[in-house]
mmCIF file of C-alpha atoms in Angstrom:
data_model
loop_
_atom_site.group_PDB
_atom_site.id
_atom_site.type_symbol
_atom_site.label_atom_id
_atom_site.label_comp_id
_atom_site.label_asym_id
_atom_site.label_seq_id
_atom_site.Cartn_x
_atom_site.Cartn_y
_atom_site.Cartn_z
ATOM 1 C CA UNK A 271 -18.742 -22.266 -0.856
ATOM 2 C CA UNK A 272 -17.301 -19.462 -2.992
ATOM 3 C CA UNK A 273 -18.048 -19.097 -6.695
ATOM 4 C CA UNK A 274 -14.476 -18.105 -7.586
ATOM 5 C CA UNK A 275 -11.280 -16.667 -6.136
ATOM 6 C CA UNK A 276 -12.641 -13.138 -6.526
ATOM 7 C CA UNK A 277 -15.305 -13.954 -3.953
ATOM 8 C CA UNK A 278 -12.542 -14.563 -1.405
ATOM 9 C CA UNK A 279 -11.473 -10.917 -1.368
ATOM 10 C CA UNK A 280 -12.185 -9.190 1.938
ATOM 11 C CA UNK A 281 -13.438 -10.264 5.366
ATOM 12 C CA UNK A 282 -9.878 -10.434 6.630
ATOM 13 C CA UNK A 283 -9.330 -11.048 10.356
ATOM 14 C CA UNK A 284 -8.033 -8.645 12.981
ATOM 15 C CA UNK A 285 -5.336 -9.896 15.351
ATOM 16 C CA UNK A 286 -3.780 -8.456 18.501
ATOM 17 C CA UNK A 287 -0.044 -7.897 18.227
ATOM 18 C CA UNK A 288 0.281 -9.037 21.810
ATOM 19 C CA UNK A 289 3.857 -10.317 21.645
ATOM 20 C CA UNK A 290 5.419 -7.517 19.611
ATOM 21 C CA UNK A 291 3.966 -4.866 21.923
ATOM 22 C CA UNK A 292 3.966 -7.009 25.064
ATOM 23 C CA UNK A 293 5.580 -4.389 27.300
ATOM 24 C CA UNK A 294 3.703 -1.354 26.033
ATOM 25 C CA UNK A 295 0.680 0.019 27.862
ATOM 26 C CA UNK A 296 -1.482 0.218 24.756
ATOM 27 C CA UNK A 297 -3.316 -2.372 22.673
ATOM 28 C CA UNK A 298 -2.265 -2.720 19.044
ATOM 29 C CA UNK A 299 -4.633 -4.404 16.590
ATOM 30 C CA UNK A 300 -3.775 -5.339 13.004
ATOM 31 C CA UNK A 301 -6.175 -6.116 10.172
ATOM 32 C CA UNK A 302 -4.582 -8.811 8.047
ATOM 33 C CA UNK A 303 -5.034 -7.491 4.513
ATOM 34 C CA UNK A 304 -2.066 -9.559 3.396
ATOM 35 C CA UNK A 305 -4.405 -12.580 3.615
ATOM 36 C CA UNK A 306 -6.406 -11.471 0.571
ATOM 37 C CA UNK A 307 -6.060 -14.044 -2.257
ATOM 38 C CA UNK A 308 -3.737 -11.804 -4.264
ATOM 39 C CA UNK A 309 -1.560 -11.169 -1.214
ATOM 40 C CA UNK A 310 -2.373 -7.500 -0.685
ATOM 41 C CA UNK A 311 -4.962 -4.871 0.156
ATOM 42 C CA UNK A 312 -5.024 -3.901 -3.542
ATOM 43 C CA UNK A 313 -7.330 -6.847 -4.249
ATOM 44 C CA UNK A 314 -10.184 -4.739 -2.894
ATOM 45 C CA UNK A 315 -9.979 -1.674 -5.176
ATOM 46 C CA UNK A 316 -9.032 -3.818 -8.176
ATOM 47 C CA UNK A 317 -12.177 -5.904 -7.733
ATOM 48 C CA UNK A 318 -14.427 -2.942 -6.903
ATOM 49 C CA UNK A 319 -13.212 -0.646 -9.690
ATOM 50 C CA UNK A 320 -13.714 -3.388 -12.275
ATOM 51 C CA UNK A 321 -17.130 -4.380 -10.945
ATOM 52 C CA UNK A 322 -18.361 -0.792 -10.874
ATOM 53 C CA UNK A 323 -17.037 -0.212 -14.376
ATOM 54 C CA UNK A 324 -18.873 -3.285 -15.649
ATOM 55 C CA UNK A 325 -22.025 -2.257 -13.813
ATOM 56 C CA UNK A 326 -21.994 1.246 -15.324
ATOM 57 C CA UNK A 327 -21.184 0.026 -18.822
ATOM 58 C CA UNK A 328 -17.859 1.854 -18.979
ATOM 59 C CA UNK A 329 -16.231 -1.571 -19.145
ATOM 60 C CA UNK A 330 -17.525 -4.381 -21.352
ATOM 61 C CA UNK A 331 -16.297 -7.717 -22.653
ATOM 62 C CA UNK A 332 -14.234 -5.981 -25.347
ATOM 63 C CA UNK A 333 -12.485 -3.553 -22.998
ATOM 64 C CA UNK A 334 -8.718 -3.507 -22.587
ATOM 65 C CA UNK A 335 -7.839 -2.445 -19.036
ATOM 66 C CA UNK A 336 -4.730 -0.309 -18.485
ATOM 67 C CA UNK A 337 -3.136 0.759 -15.215
ATOM 68 C CA UNK A 338 0.065 2.259 -13.872
ATOM 69 C CA UNK A 339 1.305 0.315 -10.862
ATOM 70 C CA UNK A 340 4.463 -0.253 -8.864
ATOM 71 C CA UNK A 341 3.446 -3.832 -8.174
ATOM 72 C CA UNK A 342 0.524 -4.924 -6.019
ATOM 73 C CA UNK A 343 -2.241 -3.116 -7.914
ATOM 74 C CA UNK A 344 -0.940 -4.589 -11.163
ATOM 75 C CA UNK A 345 -1.067 -8.093 -9.704
ATOM 76 C CA UNK A 346 -4.520 -7.567 -8.237
ATOM 77 C CA UNK A 347 -5.884 -6.282 -11.545
ATOM 78 C CA UNK A 348 -4.195 -9.098 -13.458
ATOM 79 C CA UNK A 349 -6.008 -11.623 -11.262
ATOM 80 C CA UNK A 350 -9.369 -9.865 -11.574
ATOM 81 C CA UNK A 351 -9.065 -9.268 -15.326
ATOM 82 C CA UNK A 352 -8.266 -12.929 -15.888
ATOM 83 C CA UNK A 353 -11.404 -13.862 -13.947
ATOM 84 C CA UNK A 354 -13.476 -11.532 -16.160
ATOM 85 C CA UNK A 355 -11.710 -12.569 -19.403
ATOM 86 C CA UNK A 356 -10.529 -9.001 -19.961
ATOM 87 C CA UNK A 357 -7.275 -7.932 -21.603
ATOM 88 C CA UNK A 358 -4.945 -6.129 -19.220
ATOM 89 C CA UNK A 359 -1.791 -4.066 -19.678
ATOM 90 C CA UNK A 360 0.316 -3.056 -16.683
ATOM 91 C CA UNK A 361 2.698 -0.119 -17.014
ATOM 92 C CA UNK A 362 5.500 -0.709 -14.516
ATOM 93 C CA UNK A 363 9.019 0.580 -13.865
ATOM 94 C CA UNK A 364 12.458 -0.904 -13.098
ATOM 95 C CA UNK A 365 11.752 -0.977 -9.359
ATOM 96 C CA UNK A 366 9.153 -3.729 -9.672
ATOM 97 C CA UNK A 367 10.463 -7.017 -8.207
ATOM 98 C CA UNK A 368 11.394 -9.747 -10.694
ATOM 99 C CA UNK A 369 8.915 -12.147 -9.087
ATOM 100 C CA UNK A 370 6.082 -9.680 -9.674
ATOM 101 C CA UNK A 371 6.954 -9.437 -13.361
ATOM 102 C CA UNK A 372 6.896 -13.201 -13.629
ATOM 103 C CA UNK A 373 3.544 -13.397 -11.835
ATOM 104 C CA UNK A 374 2.014 -10.764 -14.127
ATOM 105 C CA UNK A 375 3.033 -12.768 -17.169
ATOM 106 C CA UNK A 376 1.661 -15.971 -15.624
ATOM 107 C CA UNK A 377 -1.681 -14.187 -15.213
ATOM 108 C CA UNK A 378 -1.547 -13.363 -18.925
ATOM 109 C CA UNK A 379 -1.012 -9.627 -18.505
ATOM 110 C CA UNK A 380 0.780 -7.466 -21.037
ATOM 111 C CA UNK A 381 3.660 -5.657 -19.356
ATOM 112 C CA UNK A 382 5.237 -2.402 -20.489
ATOM 113 C CA UNK A 383 8.194 -1.221 -18.432
ATOM 114 C CA UNK A 384 9.227 2.426 -18.627
ATOM 115 C CA UNK A 385 12.940 3.182 -18.421
ATOM 116 C CA UNK A 386 13.277 6.940 -18.046
ATOM 117 C CA UNK A 387 12.871 8.828 -14.778
ATOM 118 C CA UNK A 388 10.623 11.869 -14.694
ATOM 119 C CA UNK A 389 11.465 15.423 -13.629
ATOM 120 C CA UNK A 390 11.194 14.371 -9.971
ATOM 121 C CA UNK A 391 13.808 11.643 -10.511
ATOM 122 C CA UNK A 392 11.086 9.025 -10.079
ATOM 123 C CA UNK A 393 9.071 6.938 -12.541
ATOM 124 C CA UNK A 394 5.420 7.582 -11.743
ATOM 125 C CA UNK A 395 4.886 10.556 -14.045
ATOM 126 C CA UNK A 396 6.593 8.652 -16.859
ATOM 127 C CA UNK A 397 4.284 5.698 -16.246
ATOM 128 C CA UNK A 398 1.204 7.916 -16.337
ATOM 129 C CA UNK A 399 2.370 9.569 -19.562
ATOM 130 C CA UNK A 400 2.785 6.102 -21.073
ATOM 131 C CA UNK A 401 -0.677 5.048 -19.902
ATOM 132 C CA UNK A 402 -2.239 8.095 -21.547
ATOM 133 C CA UNK A 403 -0.500 7.245 -24.826
ATOM 134 C CA UNK A 404 -1.710 3.646 -24.652
ATOM 135 C CA UNK A 405 -5.221 4.820 -23.857
ATOM 136 C CA UNK A 406 -5.287 6.578 -27.240
ATOM 137 C CA UNK A 407 -3.509 3.836 -29.171
ATOM 138 C CA UNK A 408 -5.284 0.671 -27.946
ATOM 139 C CA UNK A 409 -8.860 0.047 -29.159
ATOM 140 C CA UNK A 410 -11.437 -0.049 -26.327
ATOM 141 C CA UNK A 411 -8.792 0.917 -23.782
ATOM 142 C CA UNK A 412 -9.986 1.822 -20.278
ATOM 143 C CA UNK A 413 -7.616 3.429 -17.774
ATOM 144 C CA UNK A 414 -8.964 2.743 -14.286
ATOM 145 C CA UNK A 415 -6.733 5.496 -12.844
ATOM 146 C CA UNK A 416 -6.327 4.341 -9.255
ATOM 147 C CA UNK A 417 -4.936 7.765 -8.323
ATOM 148 C CA UNK A 418 -8.208 9.661 -8.783
ATOM 149 C CA UNK A 419 -10.889 6.991 -9.249
ATOM 150 C CA UNK A 420 -13.445 7.462 -6.419
ATOM 151 C CA UNK A 421 -14.210 3.743 -6.522
ATOM 152 C CA UNK A 422 -10.706 3.228 -5.130
ATOM 153 C CA UNK A 423 -11.373 4.851 -1.741
ATOM 154 C CA UNK A 424 -15.011 3.701 -1.784
ATOM 155 C CA UNK A 425 -13.873 0.072 -1.963
ATOM 156 C CA UNK A 426 -12.177 0.592 1.402
ATOM 157 C CA UNK A 427 -15.022 2.665 2.869
ATOM 158 C CA UNK A 428 -17.522 -0.136 2.231
ATOM 159 C CA UNK A 429 -14.935 -2.889 2.661
ATOM 160 C CA UNK A 430 -12.467 -2.701 5.535
ATOM 161 C CA UNK A 431 -14.294 0.260 7.075
ATOM 162 C CA UNK A 432 -17.507 -1.713 7.549
ATOM 163 C CA UNK A 433 -15.657 -4.877 8.545
ATOM 164 C CA UNK A 434 -13.607 -3.135 11.240
ATOM 165 C CA UNK A 435 -16.705 -1.671 12.876
ATOM 166 C CA UNK A 436 -18.231 -5.164 13.027
ATOM 167 C CA UNK A 437 -15.038 -6.818 14.247
ATOM 168 C CA UNK A 438 -13.706 -4.414 16.874
ATOM 169 C CA UNK A 439 -15.271 -4.558 20.314
ATOM 170 C CA UNK A 440 -15.005 -1.297 22.202
ATOM 171 C CA UNK A 441 -13.429 2.024 21.252
ATOM 172 C CA UNK A 442 -10.610 2.878 18.857
ATOM 173 C CA UNK A 443 -8.261 5.771 19.552
ATOM 174 C CA UNK A 444 -5.746 5.741 16.693
ATOM 175 C CA UNK A 445 -5.690 4.547 13.089
ATOM 176 C CA UNK A 446 -2.117 4.226 11.793
ATOM 177 C CA UNK A 447 -1.774 3.452 8.094
ATOM 178 C CA UNK A 448 0.764 3.539 5.316
ATOM 179 C CA UNK A 449 -0.132 6.263 2.818
ATOM 180 C CA UNK A 450 0.391 4.157 -0.314
ATOM 181 C CA UNK A 451 -1.905 5.785 -2.983
ATOM 182 C CA UNK A 452 -4.101 7.191 -0.191
ATOM 183 C CA UNK A 453 -7.199 5.302 -1.349
ATOM 184 C CA UNK A 454 -7.219 2.897 1.588
ATOM 185 C CA UNK A 455 -6.322 5.570 4.133
ATOM 186 C CA UNK A 456 -9.049 7.926 2.942
ATOM 187 C CA UNK A 457 -11.777 5.294 2.599
ATOM 188 C CA UNK A 458 -11.168 3.544 5.906
ATOM 189 C CA UNK A 459 -10.649 6.722 7.923
ATOM 190 C CA UNK A 460 -13.822 8.318 6.553
ATOM 191 C CA UNK A 461 -15.943 5.323 7.576
ATOM 192 C CA UNK A 462 -14.306 4.879 10.975
ATOM 193 C CA UNK A 463 -14.649 8.579 11.785
ATOM 194 C CA UNK A 464 -18.409 8.124 11.485
ATOM 195 C CA UNK A 465 -18.320 5.410 14.147
ATOM 196 C CA UNK A 466 -15.464 6.829 16.251
ATOM 197 C CA UNK A 467 -15.590 10.658 15.968
ATOM 198 C CA UNK A 468 -12.557 11.162 18.236
ATOM 199 C CA UNK A 469 -10.363 8.743 16.274
ATOM 200 C CA UNK A 470 -6.916 10.150 15.445
ATOM 201 C CA UNK A 471 -5.742 9.465 11.891
ATOM 202 C CA UNK A 472 -1.998 8.938 11.476
ATOM 203 C CA UNK A 473 -0.533 8.743 7.982
ATOM 204 C CA UNK A 474 2.788 6.975 7.483
ATOM 205 C CA UNK A 475 5.033 7.813 4.581
ATOM 206 C CA UNK A 476 8.416 6.625 3.503
ATOM 207 C CA UNK A 477 11.021 9.369 3.549
ATOM 208 C CA UNK A 478 11.527 10.929 0.084
ATOM 209 C CA UNK A 479 7.832 10.587 -0.700
ATOM 210 C CA UNK A 480 6.040 13.510 -2.360
ATOM 211 C CA UNK A 481 2.739 13.042 -0.590
ATOM 212 C CA UNK A 482 3.220 15.801 1.922
ATOM 213 C CA UNK A 483 6.354 17.705 0.917
ATOM 214 C CA UNK A 484 8.720 18.421 -1.929
ATOM 215 C CA UNK A 485 10.897 15.672 -3.456
ATOM 216 C CA UNK A 486 14.363 15.023 -2.154
ATOM 217 C CA UNK A 487 15.293 11.759 -3.835
ATOM 218 C CA UNK A 488 14.071 8.338 -4.941
ATOM 219 C CA UNK A 489 12.969 5.719 -2.442
ATOM 220 C CA UNK A 490 14.261 2.167 -2.601
ATOM 221 C CA UNK A 491 11.207 0.056 -1.754
ATOM 222 C CA UNK A 492 8.634 -0.362 -4.543
ATOM 223 C CA UNK A 493 5.083 0.477 -3.545
ATOM 224 C CA UNK A 494 5.827 2.903 -0.718
ATOM 225 C CA UNK A 495 5.794 6.641 -1.079
ATOM 226 C CA UNK A 496 3.961 8.095 -4.036
ATOM 227 C CA UNK A 497 5.716 10.424 -6.456
ATOM 228 C CA UNK A 498 2.536 12.320 -7.244
ATOM 229 C CA UNK A 499 -0.079 13.713 -4.867
ATOM 230 C CA UNK A 500 -3.261 11.684 -5.533
ATOM 231 C CA UNK A 501 -6.476 13.545 -6.256
ATOM 232 C CA UNK A 502 -8.256 11.788 -3.368
ATOM 233 C CA UNK A 503 -5.965 13.377 -0.778
ATOM 234 C CA UNK A 504 -7.569 15.648 1.809
ATOM 235 C CA UNK A 505 -4.928 16.904 4.237
ATOM 236 C CA UNK A 506 -7.596 18.141 6.642
ATOM 237 C CA UNK A 507 -8.605 14.524 7.308
ATOM 238 C CA UNK A 508 -5.159 13.601 8.645
ATOM 239 C CA UNK A 509 -4.222 14.425 12.242
ATOM 240 C CA UNK A 510 -0.582 13.405 12.186
ATOM 241 C CA UNK A 511 2.086 12.375 9.689
ATOM 242 C CA UNK A 512 5.016 10.131 10.577
ATOM 243 C CA UNK A 513 8.098 9.561 8.423
ATOM 244 C CA UNK A 514 9.938 6.259 8.369
ATOM 245 C CA UNK A 515 12.754 5.147 6.113
ATOM 246 C CA UNK A 516 13.512 1.922 4.274
ATOM 247 C CA UNK A 517 15.650 0.516 7.055
ATOM 248 C CA UNK A 518 13.096 1.236 9.773
ATOM 249 C CA UNK A 519 10.423 -0.482 7.671
ATOM 250 C CA UNK A 520 12.675 -3.490 7.187
ATOM 251 C CA UNK A 521 13.437 -3.809 10.903
ATOM 252 C CA UNK A 522 9.726 -3.674 11.680
ATOM 253 C CA UNK A 523 9.086 -6.456 9.166
ATOM 254 C CA UNK A 524 11.644 -8.628 10.925
ATOM 255 C CA UNK A 525 10.022 -7.803 14.266
ATOM 256 C CA UNK A 526 6.640 -8.911 12.930
ATOM 257 C CA UNK A 527 8.213 -12.155 11.770
ATOM 258 C CA UNK A 528 10.221 -12.779 14.944
ATOM 259 C CA UNK A 529 7.523 -11.913 17.491
ATOM 260 C CA UNK A 530 4.234 -12.639 15.715
ATOM 261 C CA UNK A 531 5.223 -15.105 12.937
ATOM 262 C CA UNK A 532 3.703 -12.699 10.406
ATOM 263 C CA UNK A 533 5.576 -12.604 7.084
ATOM 264 C CA UNK A 534 4.700 -9.091 5.970
ATOM 265 C CA UNK A 535 5.795 -6.627 3.309
ATOM 266 C CA UNK A 536 7.235 -3.137 3.363
ATOM 267 C CA UNK A 537 3.975 -1.207 3.683
ATOM 268 C CA UNK A 538 3.131 -3.312 6.720
ATOM 269 C CA UNK A 539 6.570 -2.689 8.166
ATOM 270 C CA UNK A 540 6.292 1.062 7.708
ATOM 271 C CA UNK A 541 3.064 1.138 9.734
ATOM 272 C CA UNK A 542 4.609 -0.892 12.555
ATOM 273 C CA UNK A 543 7.715 1.304 12.552
ATOM 274 C CA UNK A 544 5.510 4.381 12.862
ATOM 275 C CA UNK A 545 3.621 2.894 15.815
ATOM 276 C CA UNK A 546 6.931 2.203 17.553
ATOM 277 C CA UNK A 547 7.886 5.866 17.076
ATOM 278 C CA UNK A 548 4.524 7.070 18.381
ATOM 279 C CA UNK A 549 4.347 4.895 21.505
ATOM 280 C CA UNK A 550 6.079 7.347 23.899
ATOM 281 C CA UNK A 551 3.413 9.990 23.290
ATOM 282 C CA UNK A 552 0.303 7.787 23.159
ATOM 283 C CA UNK A 553 -1.749 7.766 26.389
ATOM 284 C CA UNK A 554 -1.797 4.601 28.465
ATOM 285 C CA UNK A 555 -4.749 2.338 27.702
ATOM 286 C CA UNK A 556 -5.188 3.568 24.132
ATOM 287 C CA UNK A 557 -6.211 1.217 21.335
ATOM 288 C CA UNK A 558 -4.329 1.474 18.051
ATOM 289 C CA UNK A 559 -5.515 -0.089 14.812
ATOM 290 C CA UNK A 560 -3.272 -0.615 11.824
ATOM 291 C CA UNK A 561 -3.505 -2.607 8.626
ATOM 292 C CA UNK A 562 -0.906 -5.033 7.308
ATOM 293 C CA UNK A 563 -1.539 -4.511 3.591
ATOM 294 C CA UNK A 564 1.114 -6.617 1.884
ATOM 295 C CA UNK A 565 2.727 -10.036 2.086
ATOM 296 C CA UNK A 566 6.445 -10.538 2.558
ATOM 297 C CA UNK A 567 6.941 -12.816 -0.436
ATOM 298 C CA UNK A 568 6.952 -9.743 -2.704
ATOM 299 C CA UNK A 569 10.021 -8.392 -0.901
ATOM 300 C CA UNK A 570 12.429 -11.320 -0.792
ATOM 301 C CA UNK A 571 14.873 -9.407 -3.013
ATOM 302 C CA UNK A 572 14.537 -6.225 -0.965
ATOM 303 C CA UNK A 573 13.704 -6.227 2.723
ATOM 304 C CA UNK A 574 14.606 -9.888 3.274
ATOM 305 C CA UNK A 575 17.878 -9.707 1.344
ATOM 306 C CA UNK A 576 21.028 -9.204 3.441
ATOM 307 C CA UNK A 577 22.883 -7.011 0.947
ATOM 308 C CA UNK A 578 19.856 -4.774 0.384
ATOM 309 C CA UNK A 579 19.349 -4.424 4.123
ATOM 310 C CA UNK A 580 22.983 -3.408 4.588
ATOM 311 C CA UNK A 581 22.567 -0.713 1.931
ATOM 312 C CA UNK A 582 19.394 0.547 3.616
ATOM 313 C CA UNK A 583 21.152 0.569 6.982
ATOM 314 C CA UNK A 584 23.993 2.692 5.620
ATOM 315 C CA UNK A 585 21.532 5.183 4.160
ATOM 316 C CA UNK A 586 19.676 5.277 7.471
ATOM 317 C CA UNK A 587 22.847 5.955 9.459
ATOM 318 C CA UNK A 588 23.787 8.748 7.053
ATOM 319 C CA UNK A 589 20.566 10.582 7.910
ATOM 320 C CA UNK A 590 21.020 10.484 11.685
ATOM 321 C CA UNK A 591 21.936 13.712 13.529
ATOM 322 C CA UNK A 592 25.688 14.195 13.594
ATOM 323 C CA UNK A 593 26.234 11.976 10.567
ATOM 324 C CA UNK A 594 29.032 12.973 8.191
ATOM 325 C CA UNK A 595 27.618 10.877 5.317
ATOM 326 C CA UNK A 596 29.707 7.886 6.163
ATOM 327 C CA UNK A 597 33.098 9.675 6.017
ATOM 328 C CA UNK A 598 35.675 9.530 8.775
ATOM 329 C CA UNK A 599 38.106 12.151 10.003
#
């Protein structure tokens, strides 16, 4: 018996993707973070950051929580703040799905949507600037700051990291994860490296992300590819980086649905797409672990929409070697 929905966060199962990778000579395992009550891996840091803030006294019953989020973190915090009877304001941008906005309002969150792009032609820096202004203007405001809050990565270190070690029987050779905000990647990899010193850490990023290189344009899928390098990032902890694009992520989501009956979101798809790219160079008999961090219902207007997928396909084809940007002779 659980005391409340917050107690249901974590202890997600690991499944073998035995049908999707049936003909490969490696074993691919997936931790089902999309089964958290809020539908994403962000339930963990939202819960942990709030609990640690309450424990330390930084947060009290009069606090007004503020956060910048492209979607899932906002929803996770809205759920947790409602449980704790705390006011919550989410600073979002035009890329957030309409369903997410509706869900935030149903949770009772205040929503402020920025309109202007920043100097990188993204929205994140504009959102952060807005958060800092609200932090000064709202009485008892507390910005959790998922981008540099150590309780973010620690929630994954003590959460999924510990759970994986208990759940997995035998060795692990590769950890392949989407790089969304880095907190999960850093926390999980740090804990697993203690148990599996030879583990290779592979970071997946959507093309046009700023995590590991300079900007070249805005991405299309909300929640993938950060526009600001988070303070928790340690490049030395990452063995390999793999780029995927929107279309490749979408195809991988459909593969998960078709082969495994898993209705997953874009971050999940990007990890699967990266594994598919890596397979030719991974030694036979290796064990690969990934996380499926988000549910597909958040992406009905993106990945699972025919017109959006056609747009993503055209962009993908334009980037292939020999492409002439869609023009014909």
